[in-house]
Amino acid sequence: MAQQWMSKLGYQWKEEEKGLYIDSHEQEDVVEYRQNVFLPVWQSFECRLRNWKGDDGHLMQEEDSGELLGHCRVVVWFHDESTFYAHDRREVRWIHSTERAVPKPKGEGVSLMVAHFVLADYGWLQSKDGAETARILFKAGKGRYGYFTTNNIIAHANLAMDILEKHFPNDDHILVFDNATTHVKCPDDAPAAHDMTKNPSKTWGAVVTIKDTRGSVMRDTEGKLLKTKVRLADTHLADGSPVFLLSGRPRQSRLV
């Protein structure tokens, strides 16, 4: 009886829908970047984008703007990362009356991340015959490929640009990435807690990859990257006062 009344009141027994994550969207630095950097830049090339409008349920391309004359069309590729798990399955589905519960593996299982570029104009970023694609598969985690960092983002961008230069030379291309902390890059000698000890020690410092005068990484005879330890760079506190990290000044380590 109670269930019937719940239905009459407009309630349904079902899995709760997931909404948009809003974490950090209104932080001061995020708002500053969005309003004063991202949106003005977008507005500067918006007149050169393809605009789409609906007509009886079908997408139709609007006529070119006069501002496009003498310029290439701008296309914006959005970088997307999706992670799938070995034990992904539907929790709510149609179940026949003859079905019986079966043992299921515990946990989510191993993961596989798929990273790609996509846009409305051309779809997925790939050659017209599909032989070359910007899609990459990444096995994240300790003991696997590690974690998707700035170096992976740069490598993925280079892969995308090679395909765009070869197969889409008549457009101006823009690659858009999520403003995630794992996508940004600090200097190799930037202060980081995992490179510090409470007091000066042999392990203090940042381990960086050695590069030659042209900026290319150097490797040993076995092909492994050559690394060295460098002094952490100086920094500033929130109030602007300087912090000198192990540069010969007395009591400097107490400022960290």
mmCIF file of C-alpha atoms in Angstrom:
data_model
loop_
_atom_site.group_PDB
_atom_site.id
_atom_site.type_symbol
_atom_site.label_atom_id
_atom_site.label_comp_id
_atom_site.label_asym_id
_atom_site.label_seq_id
_atom_site.Cartn_x
_atom_site.Cartn_y
_atom_site.Cartn_z
ATOM 1 C CA MET A 1 0.000 0.000 0.000
ATOM 2 C CA ALA A 2 2.781 2.433 0.922
ATOM 3 C CA GLN A 3 4.548 1.753 -2.380
ATOM 4 C CA GLN A 4 1.368 2.549 -4.317
ATOM 5 C CA TRP A 5 1.059 5.877 -2.547
ATOM 6 C CA MET A 6 4.719 6.687 -3.281
ATOM 7 C CA SER A 7 4.034 6.124 -6.982
ATOM 8 C CA LYS A 8 0.965 8.381 -6.851
ATOM 9 C CA LEU A 9 3.078 11.087 -5.208
ATOM 10 C CA GLY A 10 5.536 10.963 -8.109
ATOM 11 C CA TYR A 11 8.301 8.863 -6.556
ATOM 12 C CA GLN A 12 10.096 6.001 -8.319
ATOM 13 C CA TRP A 13 12.331 3.313 -6.837
ATOM 14 C CA LYS A 14 15.475 3.511 -8.990
ATOM 15 C CA GLU A 15 19.175 4.222 -8.895
ATOM 16 C CA GLU A 16 19.991 7.840 -8.091
ATOM 17 C CA GLU A 17 21.160 9.847 -11.095
ATOM 18 C CA LYS A 18 24.596 11.425 -10.975
ATOM 19 C CA GLY A 19 24.865 15.177 -11.502
ATOM 20 C CA LEU A 20 27.707 17.409 -12.617
ATOM 21 C CA TYR A 21 30.720 17.681 -10.320
ATOM 22 C CA ILE A 22 31.239 21.277 -9.217
ATOM 23 C CA ASP A 23 34.375 20.869 -7.113
ATOM 24 C CA SER A 24 36.604 23.971 -7.333
ATOM 25 C CA HIS A 25 34.575 25.566 -10.152
ATOM 26 C CA GLU A 26 34.087 28.740 -8.120
ATOM 27 C CA GLN A 27 37.565 29.013 -6.616
ATOM 28 C CA GLU A 28 39.036 32.486 -7.012
ATOM 29 C CA ASP A 29 41.918 31.405 -9.257
ATOM 30 C CA VAL A 30 39.622 29.238 -11.406
ATOM 31 C CA VAL A 31 37.155 32.100 -11.899
ATOM 32 C CA GLU A 32 40.025 34.483 -12.670
ATOM 33 C CA TYR A 33 41.393 32.182 -15.382
ATOM 34 C CA ARG A 34 37.964 31.477 -16.868
ATOM 35 C CA GLN A 35 36.800 35.092 -17.014
ATOM 36 C CA ASN A 36 40.031 36.886 -17.917
ATOM 37 C CA VAL A 37 41.946 34.307 -19.965
ATOM 38 C CA PHE A 38 39.832 31.470 -21.373
ATOM 39 C CA LEU A 39 36.668 33.345 -22.391
ATOM 40 C CA PRO A 40 38.440 36.344 -24.040
ATOM 41 C CA VAL A 41 40.646 33.985 -26.072
ATOM 42 C CA TRP A 42 37.625 31.916 -27.120
ATOM 43 C CA GLN A 43 35.763 35.058 -28.163
ATOM 44 C CA SER A 44 38.705 36.143 -30.331
ATOM 45 C CA PHE A 45 38.307 33.174 -32.711
ATOM 46 C CA GLU A 46 34.611 32.363 -32.238
ATOM 47 C CA CYS A 47 33.680 34.025 -35.554
ATOM 48 C CA ARG A 48 35.847 31.467 -37.391
ATOM 49 C CA LEU A 49 34.172 28.405 -35.858
ATOM 50 C CA ARG A 50 31.520 26.318 -37.568
ATOM 51 C CA ASN A 51 28.154 27.086 -36.022
ATOM 52 C CA TRP A 52 25.469 24.429 -35.876
ATOM 53 C CA LYS A 53 21.728 24.861 -35.613
ATOM 54 C CA GLY A 54 18.850 22.419 -35.487
ATOM 55 C CA ASP A 55 16.139 22.095 -38.135
ATOM 56 C CA ASP A 56 13.380 19.508 -37.632
ATOM 57 C CA GLY A 57 15.694 17.378 -35.531
ATOM 58 C CA HIS A 58 18.578 17.564 -38.012
ATOM 59 C CA LEU A 59 21.825 19.496 -37.651
ATOM 60 C CA MET A 60 22.498 22.059 -40.345
ATOM 61 C CA GLN A 61 25.592 24.195 -40.799
ATOM 62 C CA GLU A 62 25.052 27.926 -40.803
ATOM 63 C CA GLU A 63 26.381 30.083 -43.603
ATOM 64 C CA ASP A 64 29.977 31.258 -43.299
ATOM 65 C CA SER A 65 30.515 34.567 -41.595
ATOM 66 C CA GLY A 66 32.062 37.364 -43.629
ATOM 67 C CA GLU A 67 34.781 37.597 -40.992
ATOM 68 C CA LEU A 68 36.139 34.248 -42.236
ATOM 69 C CA LEU A 69 37.367 35.752 -45.519
ATOM 70 C CA GLY A 70 41.130 35.504 -45.777
ATOM 71 C CA HIS A 71 41.417 33.173 -42.781
ATOM 72 C CA CYS A 72 41.361 29.431 -42.244
ATOM 73 C CA ARG A 73 38.473 27.802 -40.447
ATOM 74 C CA VAL A 74 39.193 27.203 -36.742
ATOM 75 C CA VAL A 75 38.354 23.786 -35.308
ATOM 76 C CA VAL A 76 38.551 23.036 -31.591
ATOM 77 C CA TRP A 77 39.471 19.520 -30.478
ATOM 78 C CA PHE A 78 38.483 18.541 -26.948
ATOM 79 C CA HIS A 79 40.706 16.112 -25.056
ATOM 80 C CA ASP A 80 38.751 13.393 -23.275
ATOM 81 C CA GLU A 81 39.859 10.776 -20.756
ATOM 82 C CA SER A 82 37.572 7.912 -19.736
ATOM 83 C CA THR A 83 38.469 5.049 -17.400
ATOM 84 C CA PHE A 84 36.843 1.636 -17.680
ATOM 85 C CA TYR A 85 37.080 -1.220 -15.181
ATOM 86 C CA ALA A 86 37.139 -4.964 -15.737
ATOM 87 C CA HIS A 87 34.081 -5.476 -13.526
ATOM 88 C CA ASP A 88 31.950 -2.672 -14.966
ATOM 89 C CA ARG A 89 28.363 -3.852 -15.269
ATOM 90 C CA ARG A 90 24.795 -2.619 -15.111
ATOM 91 C CA GLU A 91 23.354 -2.575 -11.610
ATOM 92 C CA VAL A 92 19.800 -1.893 -12.785
ATOM 93 C CA ARG A 93 18.489 -3.929 -15.741
ATOM 94 C CA TRP A 94 15.659 -6.204 -16.857
ATOM 95 C CA ILE A 95 16.008 -9.534 -15.053
ATOM 96 C CA HIS A 96 14.037 -12.603 -16.083
ATOM 97 C CA SER A 97 12.136 -14.488 -13.413
ATOM 98 C CA THR A 98 14.217 -17.618 -14.070
ATOM 99 C CA GLU A 99 17.554 -15.891 -13.456
ATOM 100 C CA ARG A 100 19.463 -16.776 -10.318
ATOM 101 C CA ALA A 101 22.196 -14.865 -8.549
ATOM 102 C CA VAL A 102 25.704 -15.884 -9.579
ATOM 103 C CA PRO A 103 29.033 -15.177 -7.849
ATOM 104 C CA LYS A 104 30.621 -11.920 -8.980
ATOM 105 C CA PRO A 105 34.207 -10.694 -8.630
ATOM 106 C CA LYS A 106 34.854 -8.288 -5.792
ATOM 107 C CA GLY A 107 35.863 -4.700 -6.425
ATOM 108 C CA GLU A 108 36.099 -2.756 -9.669
ATOM 109 C CA GLY A 109 38.910 -4.829 -11.169
ATOM 110 C CA VAL A 110 41.837 -3.562 -13.221
ATOM 111 C CA SER A 111 41.360 -0.293 -15.072
ATOM 112 C CA LEU A 112 42.040 0.879 -18.599
ATOM 113 C CA MET A 113 42.055 4.571 -19.478
ATOM 114 C CA VAL A 114 41.181 5.694 -23.004
ATOM 115 C CA ALA A 115 42.366 9.164 -24.062
ATOM 116 C CA HIS A 116 41.252 10.753 -27.323
ATOM 117 C CA PHE A 117 40.363 14.028 -29.054
ATOM 118 C CA VAL A 118 36.897 14.721 -30.459
ATOM 119 C CA LEU A 119 34.855 17.553 -31.994
ATOM 120 C CA ALA A 120 31.577 18.015 -33.866
ATOM 121 C CA ASP A 121 33.178 18.861 -37.229
ATOM 122 C CA TYR A 122 35.107 15.631 -37.855
ATOM 123 C CA GLY A 123 34.346 13.332 -34.935
ATOM 124 C CA TRP A 124 37.298 11.448 -33.436
ATOM 125 C CA LEU A 125 40.770 12.700 -34.321
ATOM 126 C CA GLN A 126 42.042 10.247 -36.905
ATOM 127 C CA SER A 127 42.953 10.007 -40.569
ATOM 128 C CA LYS A 128 40.057 9.747 -43.019
ATOM 129 C CA ASP A 129 40.675 6.023 -43.514
ATOM 130 C CA GLY A 130 41.062 5.436 -39.767
ATOM 131 C CA ALA A 131 44.560 3.977 -40.150
ATOM 132 C CA GLU A 132 46.114 6.715 -37.977
ATOM 133 C CA THR A 133 44.397 7.691 -34.756
ATOM 134 C CA ALA A 134 45.081 9.893 -31.744
ATOM 135 C CA ARG A 135 43.451 7.374 -29.405
ATOM 136 C CA ILE A 136 45.764 5.947 -26.767
ATOM 137 C CA LEU A 137 45.202 3.237 -24.165
ATOM 138 C CA PHE A 138 46.813 3.781 -20.767
ATOM 139 C CA LYS A 139 47.024 1.284 -17.897
ATOM 140 C CA ALA A 140 47.220 3.573 -14.885
ATOM 141 C CA GLY A 141 48.477 2.473 -11.499
ATOM 142 C CA LYS A 142 51.527 1.445 -9.531
ATOM 143 C CA GLY A 143 53.357 -1.432 -11.180
ATOM 144 C CA ARG A 144 51.705 -0.639 -14.533
ATOM 145 C CA TYR A 145 52.253 2.523 -16.627
ATOM 146 C CA GLY A 146 52.288 4.844 -13.622
ATOM 147 C CA TYR A 147 50.009 7.863 -13.816
ATOM 148 C CA PHE A 148 48.963 10.169 -16.653
ATOM 149 C CA THR A 149 51.097 13.270 -16.136
ATOM 150 C CA THR A 150 52.162 16.358 -18.057
ATOM 151 C CA ASN A 151 54.692 14.343 -20.032
ATOM 152 C CA ASN A 152 51.884 12.084 -21.280
ATOM 153 C CA ILE A 153 49.790 15.138 -22.172
ATOM 154 C CA ILE A 154 52.666 16.598 -24.210
ATOM 155 C CA ALA A 155 53.270 13.288 -25.988
ATOM 156 C CA HIS A 156 49.552 12.982 -26.767
ATOM 157 C CA ALA A 157 49.446 16.551 -28.102
ATOM 158 C CA ASN A 158 52.445 15.842 -30.348
ATOM 159 C CA LEU A 159 50.732 12.719 -31.703
ATOM 160 C CA ALA A 160 47.581 14.733 -32.426
ATOM 161 C CA MET A 161 49.502 17.535 -34.146
ATOM 162 C CA ASP A 162 51.313 15.071 -36.411
ATOM 163 C CA ILE A 163 47.966 13.687 -37.610
ATOM 164 C CA LEU A 164 46.431 17.151 -38.004
ATOM 165 C CA GLU A 165 49.380 18.487 -39.983
ATOM 166 C CA LYS A 166 49.260 15.505 -42.332
ATOM 167 C CA HIS A 167 45.514 15.021 -42.831
ATOM 168 C CA PHE A 168 43.883 18.374 -41.939
ATOM 169 C CA PRO A 169 46.293 21.038 -43.238
ATOM 170 C CA ASN A 170 43.608 23.529 -44.312
ATOM 171 C CA ASP A 171 42.265 24.320 -40.832
ATOM 172 C CA ASP A 172 43.671 26.113 -37.821
ATOM 173 C CA HIS A 173 43.509 23.681 -34.907
ATOM 174 C CA ILE A 174 43.140 24.287 -31.175
ATOM 175 C CA LEU A 175 43.543 21.528 -28.583
ATOM 176 C CA VAL A 176 41.571 21.986 -25.351
ATOM 177 C CA PHE A 177 42.528 20.069 -22.196
ATOM 178 C CA ASP A 178 40.859 19.846 -18.796
ATOM 179 C CA ASN A 179 42.307 22.315 -16.302
ATOM 180 C CA ALA A 180 43.436 19.476 -14.020
ATOM 181 C CA THR A 181 46.392 19.571 -11.632
ATOM 182 C CA THR A 182 47.892 16.468 -13.279
ATOM 183 C CA HIS A 183 47.937 18.308 -16.610
ATOM 184 C CA VAL A 184 50.061 21.237 -15.433
ATOM 185 C CA LYS A 185 53.810 21.301 -15.196
ATOM 186 C CA CYS A 186 56.010 22.841 -12.515
ATOM 187 C CA PRO A 187 59.732 23.422 -13.072
ATOM 188 C CA ASP A 188 61.831 20.332 -12.374
ATOM 189 C CA ASP A 189 63.460 22.060 -9.395
ATOM 190 C CA ALA A 190 60.218 23.445 -7.928
ATOM 191 C CA PRO A 191 59.839 22.826 -4.164
ATOM 192 C CA ALA A 192 57.781 19.714 -3.465
ATOM 193 C CA ALA A 193 57.122 17.984 -0.144
ATOM 194 C CA HIS A 194 58.180 14.551 -1.435
ATOM 195 C CA ASP A 195 61.644 15.960 -2.246
ATOM 196 C CA MET A 196 62.160 17.432 1.249
ATOM 197 C CA THR A 197 63.213 16.118 4.631
ATOM 198 C CA LYS A 198 62.782 17.852 7.978
ATOM 199 C CA ASN A 199 66.498 18.660 8.119
ATOM 200 C CA PRO A 200 69.224 18.820 5.452
ATOM 201 C CA SER A 201 70.131 15.332 4.256
ATOM 202 C CA LYS A 202 71.556 13.421 1.300
ATOM 203 C CA THR A 203 68.054 12.785 -0.023
ATOM 204 C CA TRP A 204 67.142 16.491 -0.102
ATOM 205 C CA GLY A 205 66.626 17.816 -3.619
ATOM 206 C CA ALA A 206 64.789 17.086 -6.834
ATOM 207 C CA VAL A 207 65.727 14.283 -9.230
ATOM 208 C CA VAL A 208 65.610 15.568 -12.816
ATOM 209 C CA THR A 209 66.347 14.134 -16.241
ATOM 210 C CA ILE A 210 69.603 15.294 -17.801
ATOM 211 C CA LYS A 211 69.229 17.141 -21.114
ATOM 212 C CA ASP A 212 71.786 18.200 -23.703
ATOM 213 C CA THR A 213 72.330 21.741 -24.997
ATOM 214 C CA ARG A 214 69.474 21.309 -27.502
ATOM 215 C CA GLY A 215 67.012 20.329 -24.776
ATOM 216 C CA SER A 216 66.844 16.638 -25.717
ATOM 217 C CA VAL A 217 66.904 14.010 -22.959
ATOM 218 C CA MET A 218 70.079 11.970 -22.578
ATOM 219 C CA ARG A 219 70.249 8.185 -22.167
ATOM 220 C CA ASP A 220 72.897 5.686 -21.141
ATOM 221 C CA THR A 221 74.161 2.801 -23.267
ATOM 222 C CA GLU A 222 71.158 0.682 -22.212
ATOM 223 C CA GLY A 223 68.664 3.332 -23.274
ATOM 224 C CA LYS A 224 67.713 4.404 -19.746
ATOM 225 C CA LEU A 225 67.214 8.093 -18.990
ATOM 226 C CA LEU A 226 70.131 9.801 -17.261
ATOM 227 C CA LYS A 227 69.073 11.561 -14.062
ATOM 228 C CA THR A 228 70.738 13.787 -11.497
ATOM 229 C CA LYS A 229 69.796 15.516 -8.248
ATOM 230 C CA VAL A 230 69.558 19.315 -8.212
ATOM 231 C CA ARG A 231 69.004 21.961 -5.556
ATOM 232 C CA LEU A 232 65.402 22.999 -4.984
ATOM 233 C CA ALA A 233 64.590 26.467 -6.275
ATOM 234 C CA ASP A 234 63.759 29.325 -3.926
ATOM 235 C CA THR A 235 60.116 30.233 -3.472
ATOM 236 C CA HIS A 236 57.770 32.627 -1.637
ATOM 237 C CA LEU A 237 55.203 32.301 1.112
ATOM 238 C CA ALA A 238 51.598 33.394 0.654
ATOM 239 C CA ASP A 239 52.398 36.862 2.055
ATOM 240 C CA GLY A 240 55.186 37.322 -0.518
ATOM 241 C CA SER A 241 58.137 36.836 1.847
ATOM 242 C CA PRO A 242 60.978 34.830 0.251
ATOM 243 C CA VAL A 243 62.022 31.348 1.308
ATOM 244 C CA PHE A 244 65.581 30.267 0.552
ATOM 245 C CA LEU A 245 66.065 26.522 0.380
ATOM 246 C CA LEU A 246 69.527 25.332 1.411
ATOM 247 C CA SER A 247 71.418 28.212 -0.150
ATOM 248 C CA GLY A 248 73.916 28.851 2.652
ATOM 249 C CA ARG A 249 71.749 31.159 4.727
ATOM 250 C CA PRO A 250 71.405 30.377 8.460
ATOM 251 C CA ARG A 251 68.243 28.674 9.749
ATOM 252 C CA GLN A 252 66.825 28.544 6.229
ATOM 253 C CA SER A 253 65.468 25.001 6.591
ATOM 254 C CA ARG A 254 63.167 26.195 9.401
ATOM 255 C CA LEU A 255 61.317 28.430 6.925
ATOM 256 C CA VAL A 256 60.050 25.498 4.870
#
